[in-house]
């Protein structure tokens, strides 16, 4: 059994509140939401982070962004706006080493670095 928590969620071993799924991507609610809408978008294949992307596997990023768009629409924040973030490594505070994108929205997000 994989020790990766997101692989276990993808495999159905750990339950999650899934809001959208297709062949290559799963989108589920973050267990500790920081915004009214806070979703996690993961590729179904295990990739550690953006640092582990290459020409062979980078197509999953496009799949994740299309899933982000769908998930925003399903969550009713496609018109009001949202933010998509991927933490990479220590300084960004990446806590799960399976490539994922946070989709947050449902509230004006004033504080920003970028
Ligand atoms: P990171 O800090 O790696 O960018 O984000 C990991 C995110 O995964 C965190 O926001 C955390 O709340 C979420 N998370 C960790 N474990 C679980 C879990 O078992 N289920 C769900 N739904 N979210 C999780
Ligand atoms: Zn994994």
CSV table of N, CA, C and O and ligand atoms in Angstrom, one decimal:
chain,number,residue,atom,x,y,z
A,1,UNK,N,0.8,-1.2,0.0
A,1,UNK,CA,0.0,0.0,0.0
A,1,UNK,C,0.9,1.3,0.0
A,1,UNK,O,1.9,1.3,0.7
A,2,UNK,N,0.5,2.2,-0.8
A,2,UNK,CA,1.3,3.5,-0.9
A,2,UNK,C,1.2,4.2,0.4
A,2,UNK,O,0.1,4.3,1.1
A,3,UNK,N,2.3,4.8,0.9
A,3,UNK,CA,2.3,5.6,2.1
A,3,UNK,C,1.8,7.1,1.8
A,3,UNK,O,1.5,7.8,2.7
A,4,UNK,N,1.7,7.4,0.5
A,4,UNK,CA,1.3,8.8,0.2
A,4,UNK,C,-0.2,9.0,0.4
A,4,UNK,O,-1.0,8.3,-0.1
A,5,UNK,N,-0.5,10.0,1.2
A,5,UNK,CA,-1.9,10.2,1.6
A,5,UNK,C,-2.8,10.5,0.4
A,5,UNK,O,-3.9,10.1,0.4
A,6,UNK,N,-2.3,11.3,-0.5
A,6,UNK,CA,-3.1,11.6,-1.7
A,6,UNK,C,-3.3,10.4,-2.6
A,6,UNK,O,-4.4,10.2,-3.2
A,7,UNK,N,-2.3,9.6,-2.7
A,7,UNK,CA,-2.5,8.3,-3.5
A,7,UNK,C,-3.5,7.4,-2.8
A,7,UNK,O,-4.3,6.8,-3.5
A,8,UNK,N,-3.6,7.5,-1.5
A,8,UNK,CA,-4.6,6.7,-0.7
A,8,UNK,C,-6.0,7.2,-0.9
A,8,UNK,O,-6.9,6.5,-1.0
A,9,UNK,N,-6.0,8.6,-1.0
A,9,UNK,CA,-7.3,9.2,-1.3
A,9,UNK,C,-7.8,8.9,-2.7
A,9,UNK,O,-8.9,8.5,-2.9
A,10,UNK,N,-6.9,8.9,-3.6
A,10,UNK,CA,-7.2,8.6,-5.0
A,10,UNK,C,-7.6,7.2,-5.2
A,10,UNK,O,-8.6,6.9,-5.9
A,11,UNK,N,-7.0,6.3,-4.4
A,11,UNK,CA,-7.3,4.9,-4.4
A,11,UNK,C,-8.6,4.5,-3.7
A,11,UNK,O,-9.1,3.4,-3.8
A,12,UNK,N,-9.2,5.5,-3.0
A,12,UNK,CA,-10.4,5.3,-2.2
A,12,UNK,C,-10.2,4.7,-0.9
A,12,UNK,O,-11.2,4.4,-0.1
A,13,UNK,N,-8.9,4.5,-0.5
A,13,UNK,CA,-8.6,3.9,0.8
A,13,UNK,C,-8.9,4.9,2.0
A,13,UNK,O,-9.3,4.5,3.0
A,14,UNK,N,-8.7,6.2,1.7
A,14,UNK,CA,-9.0,7.2,2.7
A,14,UNK,C,-10.2,8.0,2.0
A,14,UNK,O,-10.1,8.4,0.9
A,15,UNK,N,-11.3,8.2,2.7
A,15,UNK,CA,-12.4,8.9,2.2
A,15,UNK,C,-12.1,10.4,2.0
A,15,UNK,O,-11.3,11.0,2.7
A,16,UNK,N,-12.8,11.0,0.9
A,16,UNK,CA,-12.6,12.4,0.7
A,16,UNK,C,-13.9,12.9,0.1
A,16,UNK,O,-14.7,12.1,-0.4
A,17,UNK,N,-14.1,14.2,0.3
A,17,UNK,CA,-15.3,14.8,-0.3
A,17,UNK,C,-15.0,15.2,-1.7
A,17,UNK,O,-14.6,16.4,-2.0
A,18,UNK,N,-15.3,14.3,-2.6
A,18,UNK,CA,-14.9,14.6,-4.0
A,18,UNK,C,-15.9,15.4,-4.7
A,18,UNK,O,-17.1,15.1,-4.7
A,19,UNK,N,-15.5,16.5,-5.4
A,19,UNK,CA,-16.5,17.3,-6.1
A,19,UNK,C,-16.3,17.1,-7.6
A,19,UNK,O,-17.3,17.5,-8.4
A,20,UNK,N,-15.2,16.6,-8.1
A,20,UNK,CA,-15.1,16.4,-9.6
A,20,UNK,C,-13.9,15.4,-9.8
A,20,UNK,O,-13.0,15.3,-9.0
A,21,UNK,N,-14.1,14.5,-10.8
A,21,UNK,CA,-13.1,13.5,-11.1
A,21,UNK,C,-13.2,13.1,-12.5
A,21,UNK,O,-14.3,13.1,-13.1
A,22,UNK,N,-12.0,12.8,-13.1
A,22,UNK,CA,-12.0,12.2,-14.5
A,22,UNK,C,-10.9,11.2,-14.5
A,22,UNK,O,-10.4,10.8,-13.5
A,23,UNK,N,-10.5,10.8,-15.7
A,23,UNK,CA,-9.5,9.7,-15.8
A,23,UNK,C,-8.2,10.0,-15.2
A,23,UNK,O,-7.5,9.2,-14.7
A,24,UNK,N,-7.8,11.3,-15.3
A,24,UNK,CA,-6.5,11.7,-14.8
A,24,UNK,C,-6.4,12.5,-13.6
A,24,UNK,O,-5.3,12.7,-13.0
A,25,UNK,N,-7.5,13.1,-13.2
A,25,UNK,CA,-7.5,14.1,-12.1
A,25,UNK,C,-8.6,13.9,-11.1
A,25,UNK,O,-9.7,13.4,-11.5
A,26,UNK,N,-8.3,14.2,-9.8
A,26,UNK,CA,-9.4,14.2,-8.8
A,26,UNK,C,-9.4,15.5,-8.1
A,26,UNK,O,-8.3,16.1,-7.8
A,27,UNK,N,-10.6,16.0,-7.7
A,27,UNK,CA,-10.7,17.3,-7.0
A,27,UNK,C,-11.6,17.0,-5.8
A,27,UNK,O,-12.7,16.5,-5.9
A,28,UNK,N,-11.0,17.3,-4.6
A,28,UNK,CA,-11.7,17.1,-3.4
A,28,UNK,C,-11.5,18.2,-2.4
A,28,UNK,O,-10.6,19.1,-2.6
A,29,UNK,N,-12.4,18.3,-1.4
A,29,UNK,CA,-12.4,19.4,-0.4
A,29,UNK,C,-11.2,19.3,0.5
A,29,UNK,O,-10.9,18.1,1.0
A,30,UNK,N,-10.5,20.4,0.8
A,30,UNK,CA,-9.4,20.3,1.7
A,30,UNK,C,-10.0,20.1,3.1
A,30,UNK,O,-11.0,20.6,3.5
A,31,UNK,N,-9.2,19.3,3.9
A,31,UNK,CA,-9.7,18.9,5.2
A,31,UNK,C,-9.7,20.0,6.2
A,31,UNK,O,-10.4,20.1,7.2
A,32,UNK,N,-8.8,21.0,5.9
A,32,UNK,CA,-8.7,22.2,6.8
A,32,UNK,C,-8.8,23.5,5.9
A,32,UNK,O,-7.8,24.2,5.7
A,33,UNK,N,-10.0,23.8,5.5
A,33,UNK,CA,-10.2,24.9,4.6
A,33,UNK,C,-9.8,26.2,5.1
A,33,UNK,O,-10.0,26.5,6.3
A,34,UNK,N,-9.2,27.1,4.3
A,34,UNK,CA,-8.8,28.4,4.7
A,34,UNK,C,-9.7,29.5,4.0
A,34,UNK,O,-9.5,30.7,4.1
A,35,UNK,N,-10.6,29.0,3.2
A,35,UNK,CA,-11.6,29.9,2.5
A,35,UNK,C,-12.9,29.2,2.3
A,35,UNK,O,-12.9,28.0,2.5
A,36,UNK,N,-14.0,29.9,2.0
A,36,UNK,CA,-15.3,29.2,1.9
A,36,UNK,C,-15.2,28.1,0.8
A,36,UNK,O,-15.9,27.1,1.0
A,37,UNK,N,-14.5,28.3,-0.2
A,37,UNK,CA,-14.2,27.2,-1.2
A,37,UNK,C,-12.7,26.9,-1.1
A,37,UNK,O,-11.9,27.8,-1.3
A,38,UNK,N,-12.3,25.7,-0.7
A,38,UNK,CA,-10.9,25.4,-0.7
A,38,UNK,C,-10.8,23.9,-1.1
A,38,UNK,O,-11.1,23.0,-0.4
A,39,UNK,N,-10.4,23.7,-2.4
A,39,UNK,CA,-10.3,22.4,-3.0
A,39,UNK,C,-8.9,22.0,-3.3
A,39,UNK,O,-8.0,22.9,-3.5
A,40,UNK,N,-8.6,20.7,-3.3
A,40,UNK,CA,-7.3,20.2,-3.7
A,40,UNK,C,-7.5,19.5,-5.0
A,40,UNK,O,-8.4,18.6,-5.2
A,41,UNK,N,-6.6,19.8,-6.0
A,41,UNK,CA,-6.6,19.2,-7.3
A,41,UNK,C,-5.4,18.4,-7.4
A,41,UNK,O,-4.3,18.9,-7.3
A,42,UNK,N,-5.6,17.1,-7.7
A,42,UNK,CA,-4.4,16.2,-7.8
A,42,UNK,C,-4.4,15.4,-9.1
A,42,UNK,O,-5.5,14.9,-9.5
A,43,UNK,N,-3.2,15.2,-9.7
A,43,UNK,CA,-3.2,14.2,-10.8
A,43,UNK,C,-3.2,12.8,-10.2
A,43,UNK,O,-2.8,12.6,-9.0
A,44,UNK,N,-3.8,11.8,-10.9
A,44,UNK,CA,-4.0,10.5,-10.3
A,44,UNK,C,-2.7,9.7,-10.3
A,44,UNK,O,-2.5,8.7,-9.6
A,45,UNK,N,-1.7,10.2,-11.1
A,45,UNK,CA,-0.4,9.5,-11.0
A,45,UNK,C,0.4,10.3,-10.0
A,45,UNK,O,0.3,11.5,-9.8
A,46,UNK,N,1.3,9.5,-9.3
A,46,UNK,CA,2.1,10.2,-8.2
A,46,UNK,C,3.3,10.9,-8.9
A,46,UNK,O,4.1,10.3,-9.5
A,47,UNK,N,3.3,12.2,-8.6
A,47,UNK,CA,4.5,13.1,-8.9
A,47,UNK,C,4.7,13.9,-7.6
A,47,UNK,O,3.8,14.4,-7.1
A,48,UNK,N,6.0,14.0,-7.2
A,48,UNK,CA,6.2,14.6,-5.9
A,48,UNK,C,5.8,16.1,-5.9
A,48,UNK,O,5.2,16.6,-4.9
A,49,UNK,N,6.2,16.9,-6.9
A,49,UNK,CA,5.9,18.3,-6.9
A,49,UNK,C,6.2,18.8,-8.3
A,49,UNK,O,6.6,18.1,-9.2
A,50,UNK,N,6.0,20.1,-8.5
A,50,UNK,CA,6.4,20.7,-9.8
A,50,UNK,C,7.9,20.4,-10.1
A,50,UNK,O,8.2,20.3,-11.3
A,51,UNK,N,8.7,20.3,-9.1
A,51,UNK,CA,10.1,20.0,-9.3
A,51,UNK,C,10.4,18.6,-10.0
A,51,UNK,O,11.4,18.4,-10.5
A,52,UNK,N,9.4,17.8,-9.9
A,52,UNK,CA,9.5,16.4,-10.6
A,52,UNK,C,8.8,16.4,-11.9
A,52,UNK,O,8.7,15.3,-12.5
A,53,UNK,N,8.4,17.5,-12.4
A,53,UNK,CA,7.7,17.5,-13.8
A,53,UNK,C,8.8,17.4,-14.8
A,53,UNK,O,9.9,17.9,-14.7
A,54,UNK,N,8.5,16.7,-15.9
A,54,UNK,CA,9.3,16.6,-17.1
A,54,UNK,C,8.5,16.6,-18.4
A,54,UNK,O,7.2,16.7,-18.3
A,55,UNK,N,9.1,16.5,-19.5
A,55,UNK,CA,8.3,16.6,-20.8
A,55,UNK,C,7.4,15.4,-20.9
A,55,UNK,O,6.4,15.5,-21.6
A,56,UNK,N,7.7,14.3,-20.2
A,56,UNK,CA,6.8,13.1,-20.3
A,56,UNK,C,5.5,13.2,-19.5
A,56,UNK,O,4.5,12.8,-19.9
A,57,UNK,N,5.7,13.8,-18.3
A,57,UNK,CA,4.5,13.8,-17.4
A,57,UNK,C,3.8,15.2,-17.2
A,57,UNK,O,2.8,15.2,-16.6
A,58,UNK,N,4.3,16.2,-17.8
A,58,UNK,CA,3.8,17.6,-17.6
A,58,UNK,C,2.4,17.8,-18.1
A,58,UNK,O,1.7,18.8,-17.7
A,59,UNK,N,1.9,16.9,-19.0
A,59,UNK,CA,0.6,17.0,-19.5
A,59,UNK,C,-0.5,17.0,-18.4
A,59,UNK,O,-1.6,17.6,-18.6
A,60,UNK,N,-0.2,16.4,-17.3
A,60,UNK,CA,-1.2,16.3,-16.2
A,60,UNK,C,-1.4,17.7,-15.6
A,60,UNK,O,-2.5,17.9,-15.0
A,61,UNK,N,-0.5,18.7,-15.8
A,61,UNK,CA,-0.7,20.0,-15.3
A,61,UNK,C,-1.9,20.7,-16.1
A,61,UNK,O,-2.8,21.3,-15.5
A,62,UNK,N,-1.9,20.5,-17.4
A,62,UNK,CA,-3.0,21.0,-18.2
A,62,UNK,C,-4.3,20.3,-17.7
A,62,UNK,O,-5.4,21.0,-17.6
A,63,UNK,N,-4.3,19.0,-17.5
A,63,UNK,CA,-5.5,18.3,-17.0
A,63,UNK,C,-5.9,19.0,-15.7
A,63,UNK,O,-7.1,19.1,-15.4
A,64,UNK,N,-5.0,19.3,-14.8
A,64,UNK,CA,-5.3,19.8,-13.5
A,64,UNK,C,-6.0,21.2,-13.7
A,64,UNK,O,-6.9,21.6,-12.9
A,65,UNK,N,-5.5,22.0,-14.6
A,65,UNK,CA,-6.0,23.4,-14.8
A,65,UNK,C,-7.4,23.3,-15.4
A,65,UNK,O,-8.3,24.1,-15.0
A,66,UNK,N,-7.6,22.4,-16.3
A,66,UNK,CA,-9.0,22.2,-16.8
A,66,UNK,C,-9.9,21.8,-15.7
A,66,UNK,O,-11.1,22.2,-15.7
A,67,UNK,N,-9.4,20.9,-14.9
A,67,UNK,CA,-10.3,20.4,-13.7
A,67,UNK,C,-10.5,21.6,-12.8
A,67,UNK,O,-11.6,21.7,-12.2
A,68,UNK,N,-9.5,22.5,-12.6
A,68,UNK,CA,-9.7,23.7,-11.8
A,68,UNK,C,-10.9,24.5,-12.3
A,68,UNK,O,-11.8,25.0,-11.5
A,69,UNK,N,-10.9,24.7,-13.6
A,69,UNK,CA,-12.0,25.5,-14.2
A,69,UNK,C,-13.3,24.9,-14.0
A,69,UNK,O,-14.3,25.5,-13.6
A,70,UNK,N,-13.4,23.6,-14.2
A,70,UNK,CA,-14.7,22.8,-14.0
A,70,UNK,C,-15.1,22.9,-12.5
A,70,UNK,O,-16.3,23.1,-12.2
A,71,UNK,N,-14.1,22.7,-11.6
A,71,UNK,CA,-14.4,22.7,-10.2
A,71,UNK,C,-14.9,24.1,-9.7
A,71,UNK,O,-15.8,24.2,-8.9
A,72,UNK,N,-14.3,25.2,-10.3
A,72,UNK,CA,-14.7,26.5,-9.9
A,72,UNK,C,-16.2,26.7,-10.4
A,72,UNK,O,-17.0,27.3,-9.6
A,73,UNK,N,-16.5,26.2,-11.5
A,73,UNK,CA,-17.9,26.4,-12.0
A,73,UNK,C,-18.8,25.6,-11.1
A,73,UNK,O,-19.9,26.1,-10.7
A,74,UNK,N,-18.5,24.3,-10.8
A,74,UNK,CA,-19.3,23.5,-9.9
A,74,UNK,C,-19.5,24.2,-8.6
A,74,UNK,O,-20.6,24.1,-8.0
A,75,UNK,N,-18.5,24.9,-8.1
A,75,UNK,CA,-18.6,25.5,-6.8
A,75,UNK,C,-19.2,26.9,-6.8
A,75,UNK,O,-19.3,27.5,-5.8
A,76,UNK,N,-19.5,27.4,-8.0
A,76,UNK,CA,-20.1,28.7,-8.2
A,76,UNK,C,-19.2,29.9,-8.0
A,76,UNK,O,-19.7,31.0,-7.6
A,77,UNK,N,-17.9,29.7,-8.2
A,77,UNK,CA,-17.0,30.8,-8.0
A,77,UNK,C,-16.3,31.2,-9.3
A,77,UNK,O,-15.3,32.0,-9.3
A,78,UNK,N,-16.8,30.6,-10.4
A,78,UNK,CA,-16.1,30.9,-11.7
A,78,UNK,C,-16.3,32.4,-12.1
A,78,UNK,O,-15.4,33.0,-12.7
A,79,UNK,N,-17.4,33.0,-11.7
A,79,UNK,CA,-17.6,34.4,-12.1
A,79,UNK,C,-17.0,35.3,-11.1
A,79,UNK,O,-16.4,36.4,-11.4
A,80,UNK,N,-17.0,35.0,-9.8
A,80,UNK,CA,-16.5,35.9,-8.7
A,80,UNK,C,-14.9,35.9,-8.6
A,80,UNK,O,-14.3,36.8,-8.2
A,81,UNK,N,-14.3,34.8,-9.1
A,81,UNK,CA,-12.9,34.7,-9.1
A,81,UNK,C,-12.3,33.7,-8.1
A,81,UNK,O,-13.0,33.4,-7.1
A,82,UNK,N,-11.1,33.3,-8.3
A,82,UNK,CA,-10.4,32.3,-7.5
A,82,UNK,C,-8.9,32.4,-7.7
A,82,UNK,O,-8.4,33.0,-8.6
A,83,UNK,N,-8.2,31.6,-6.8
A,83,UNK,CA,-6.8,31.6,-6.9
A,83,UNK,C,-6.3,30.1,-6.9
A,83,UNK,O,-6.9,29.3,-6.2
A,84,UNK,N,-5.3,29.8,-7.7
A,84,UNK,CA,-4.8,28.4,-7.8
A,84,UNK,C,-3.3,28.5,-7.4
A,84,UNK,O,-2.6,29.3,-7.9
A,85,UNK,N,-3.0,27.7,-6.4
A,85,UNK,CA,-1.6,27.7,-5.8
A,85,UNK,C,-1.0,26.3,-5.7
A,85,UNK,O,-1.7,25.4,-5.4
A,86,UNK,N,0.3,26.2,-6.0
A,86,UNK,CA,1.0,25.0,-5.7
A,86,UNK,C,2.2,25.3,-4.9
A,86,UNK,O,3.1,26.0,-5.3
A,87,UNK,N,2.3,24.7,-3.7
A,87,UNK,CA,3.4,24.8,-2.8
A,87,UNK,C,4.5,23.8,-3.2
A,87,UNK,O,4.2,22.7,-3.4
A,88,UNK,N,5.7,24.3,-3.3
A,88,UNK,CA,6.8,23.4,-3.7
A,88,UNK,C,7.9,23.5,-2.7
A,88,UNK,O,8.5,24.6,-2.5
A,89,UNK,N,8.2,22.5,-2.0
A,89,UNK,CA,9.3,22.4,-1.0
A,89,UNK,C,9.2,23.2,0.3
A,89,UNK,O,8.1,23.7,0.6
A,90,UNK,N,10.3,23.3,1.0
A,90,UNK,CA,10.3,23.7,2.3
A,90,UNK,C,9.8,25.2,2.5
A,90,UNK,O,9.0,25.4,3.4
A,91,UNK,N,10.4,26.1,1.7
A,91,UNK,CA,10.0,27.5,2.0
A,91,UNK,C,8.6,27.8,1.7
A,91,UNK,O,8.0,28.7,2.2
A,92,UNK,N,8.0,27.0,0.8
A,92,UNK,CA,6.6,27.2,0.5
A,92,UNK,C,5.7,26.4,1.5
A,92,UNK,O,4.4,26.6,1.4
A,93,UNK,N,6.3,25.6,2.3
A,93,UNK,CA,5.5,24.9,3.3
A,93,UNK,C,4.7,23.7,2.7
A,93,UNK,O,3.7,23.3,3.3
A,94,UNK,N,5.3,23.1,1.7
A,94,UNK,CA,4.6,21.9,1.1
A,94,UNK,C,4.6,20.8,2.2
A,94,UNK,O,5.6,20.4,2.7
A,95,UNK,N,3.4,20.3,2.5
A,95,UNK,CA,3.3,19.3,3.5
A,95,UNK,C,2.9,17.9,3.0
A,95,UNK,O,3.1,16.9,3.7
A,96,UNK,N,2.4,17.8,1.8
A,96,UNK,CA,2.1,16.5,1.2
A,96,UNK,C,2.9,16.5,-0.1
A,96,UNK,O,2.7,17.3,-1.0
A,97,UNK,N,3.7,15.5,-0.2
A,97,UNK,CA,4.6,15.3,-1.4
A,97,UNK,C,4.0,14.6,-2.5
A,97,UNK,O,4.5,13.5,-2.9
A,98,UNK,N,2.9,15.1,-2.9
A,98,UNK,CA,2.2,14.6,-4.1
A,98,UNK,C,1.7,15.9,-4.8
A,98,UNK,O,0.9,16.6,-4.2
A,99,UNK,N,2.1,16.1,-6.0
A,99,UNK,CA,1.8,17.4,-6.7
A,99,UNK,C,0.3,17.7,-6.5
A,99,UNK,O,-0.6,16.8,-6.8
A,100,UNK,N,0.0,18.9,-6.1
A,100,UNK,CA,-1.4,19.3,-6.0
A,100,UNK,C,-1.5,20.8,-6.1
A,100,UNK,O,-0.5,21.5,-5.9
A,101,UNK,N,-2.7,21.2,-6.5
A,101,UNK,CA,-3.0,22.6,-6.6
A,101,UNK,C,-4.2,23.0,-5.7
A,101,UNK,O,-5.2,22.2,-5.7
A,102,UNK,N,-4.0,24.0,-4.9
A,102,UNK,CA,-5.1,24.5,-4.0
A,102,UNK,C,-5.9,25.4,-4.9
A,102,UNK,O,-5.4,26.3,-5.6
A,103,UNK,N,-7.2,25.3,-4.9
A,103,UNK,CA,-8.1,26.2,-5.5
A,103,UNK,C,-8.9,26.9,-4.4
A,103,UNK,O,-9.6,26.2,-3.6
A,104,UNK,N,-8.7,28.2,-4.2
A,104,UNK,CA,-9.4,28.9,-3.1
A,104,UNK,C,-10.2,30.0,-3.7
A,104,UNK,O,-9.9,30.7,-4.7
A,105,UNK,N,-11.4,30.3,-3.0
A,105,UNK,CA,-12.2,31.4,-3.5
A,105,UNK,C,-13.5,31.4,-2.6
A,105,UNK,O,-13.6,30.8,-1.5
A,106,UNK,N,-14.4,32.3,-3.1
A,106,UNK,CA,-15.7,32.4,-2.3
A,106,UNK,C,-15.6,33.6,-1.3
A,106,UNK,O,-16.5,33.8,-0.6
A,107,UNK,N,-14.5,34.3,-1.4
A,107,UNK,CA,-14.3,35.5,-0.5
A,107,UNK,C,-13.2,36.4,-1.2
A,107,UNK,O,-12.3,35.9,-1.8
A,108,UNK,N,-13.3,37.7,-1.1
A,108,UNK,CA,-12.3,38.6,-1.6
A,108,UNK,C,-10.9,38.3,-0.9
A,108,UNK,O,-10.9,38.2,0.3
A,109,UNK,N,-9.9,38.0,-1.7
A,109,UNK,CA,-8.6,37.6,-1.1
A,109,UNK,C,-7.6,38.8,-1.3
A,109,UNK,O,-7.0,38.9,-2.3
A,110,UNK,N,-7.6,39.7,-0.3
A,110,UNK,CA,-6.8,40.9,-0.4
A,110,UNK,C,-5.3,40.7,-0.2
A,110,UNK,O,-4.6,41.3,-1.0
A,111,UNK,N,-4.9,40.0,0.8
A,111,UNK,CA,-3.5,39.9,1.0
A,111,UNK,C,-2.8,39.0,0.0
A,111,UNK,O,-3.2,37.9,-0.3
A,112,UNK,N,-1.8,39.5,-0.6
A,112,UNK,CA,-1.1,38.7,-1.6
A,112,UNK,C,0.4,39.1,-1.8
A,112,UNK,O,0.8,40.2,-1.5
A,113,UNK,N,1.1,38.1,-2.2
A,113,UNK,CA,2.5,38.3,-2.5
A,113,UNK,C,2.7,38.7,-3.9
A,113,UNK,O,3.5,39.5,-4.3
A,114,UNK,N,1.9,38.0,-4.8
A,114,UNK,CA,1.9,38.3,-6.2
A,114,UNK,C,0.6,38.9,-6.7
A,114,UNK,O,-0.4,38.6,-6.1
B,1,LIG,P1,0.4,21.7,1.1
B,1,LIG,O1,0.6,22.3,2.5
B,1,LIG,O2,1.2,20.5,0.9
B,1,LIG,O3,0.4,22.7,0.0
B,1,LIG,O4,-1.1,21.2,1.2
B,1,LIG,C1,-1.6,20.0,1.7
B,1,LIG,C2,-3.1,20.2,2.0
B,1,LIG,O5,-3.7,18.9,2.1
B,1,LIG,C3,-3.4,21.0,3.3
B,1,LIG,O6,-4.1,22.1,3.0
B,1,LIG,C4,-4.1,20.0,4.1
B,1,LIG,O7,-5.2,20.5,4.9
B,1,LIG,C5,-4.7,19.0,3.1
B,1,LIG,N1,-4.8,17.6,3.6
B,1,LIG,C6,-3.9,16.9,4.3
B,1,LIG,N2,-4.3,15.7,4.6
B,1,LIG,C7,-5.6,15.6,4.0
B,1,LIG,C8,-6.6,14.6,4.0
B,1,LIG,O8,-6.4,13.5,4.5
B,1,LIG,N3,-7.8,14.9,3.4
B,1,LIG,C9,-8.0,16.1,2.8
B,1,LIG,N4,-9.2,16.3,2.2
B,1,LIG,N5,-7.1,17.1,2.8
B,1,LIG,C10,-5.9,16.8,3.4
B,2,LIG,ZN1,0.9,10.1,-4.2
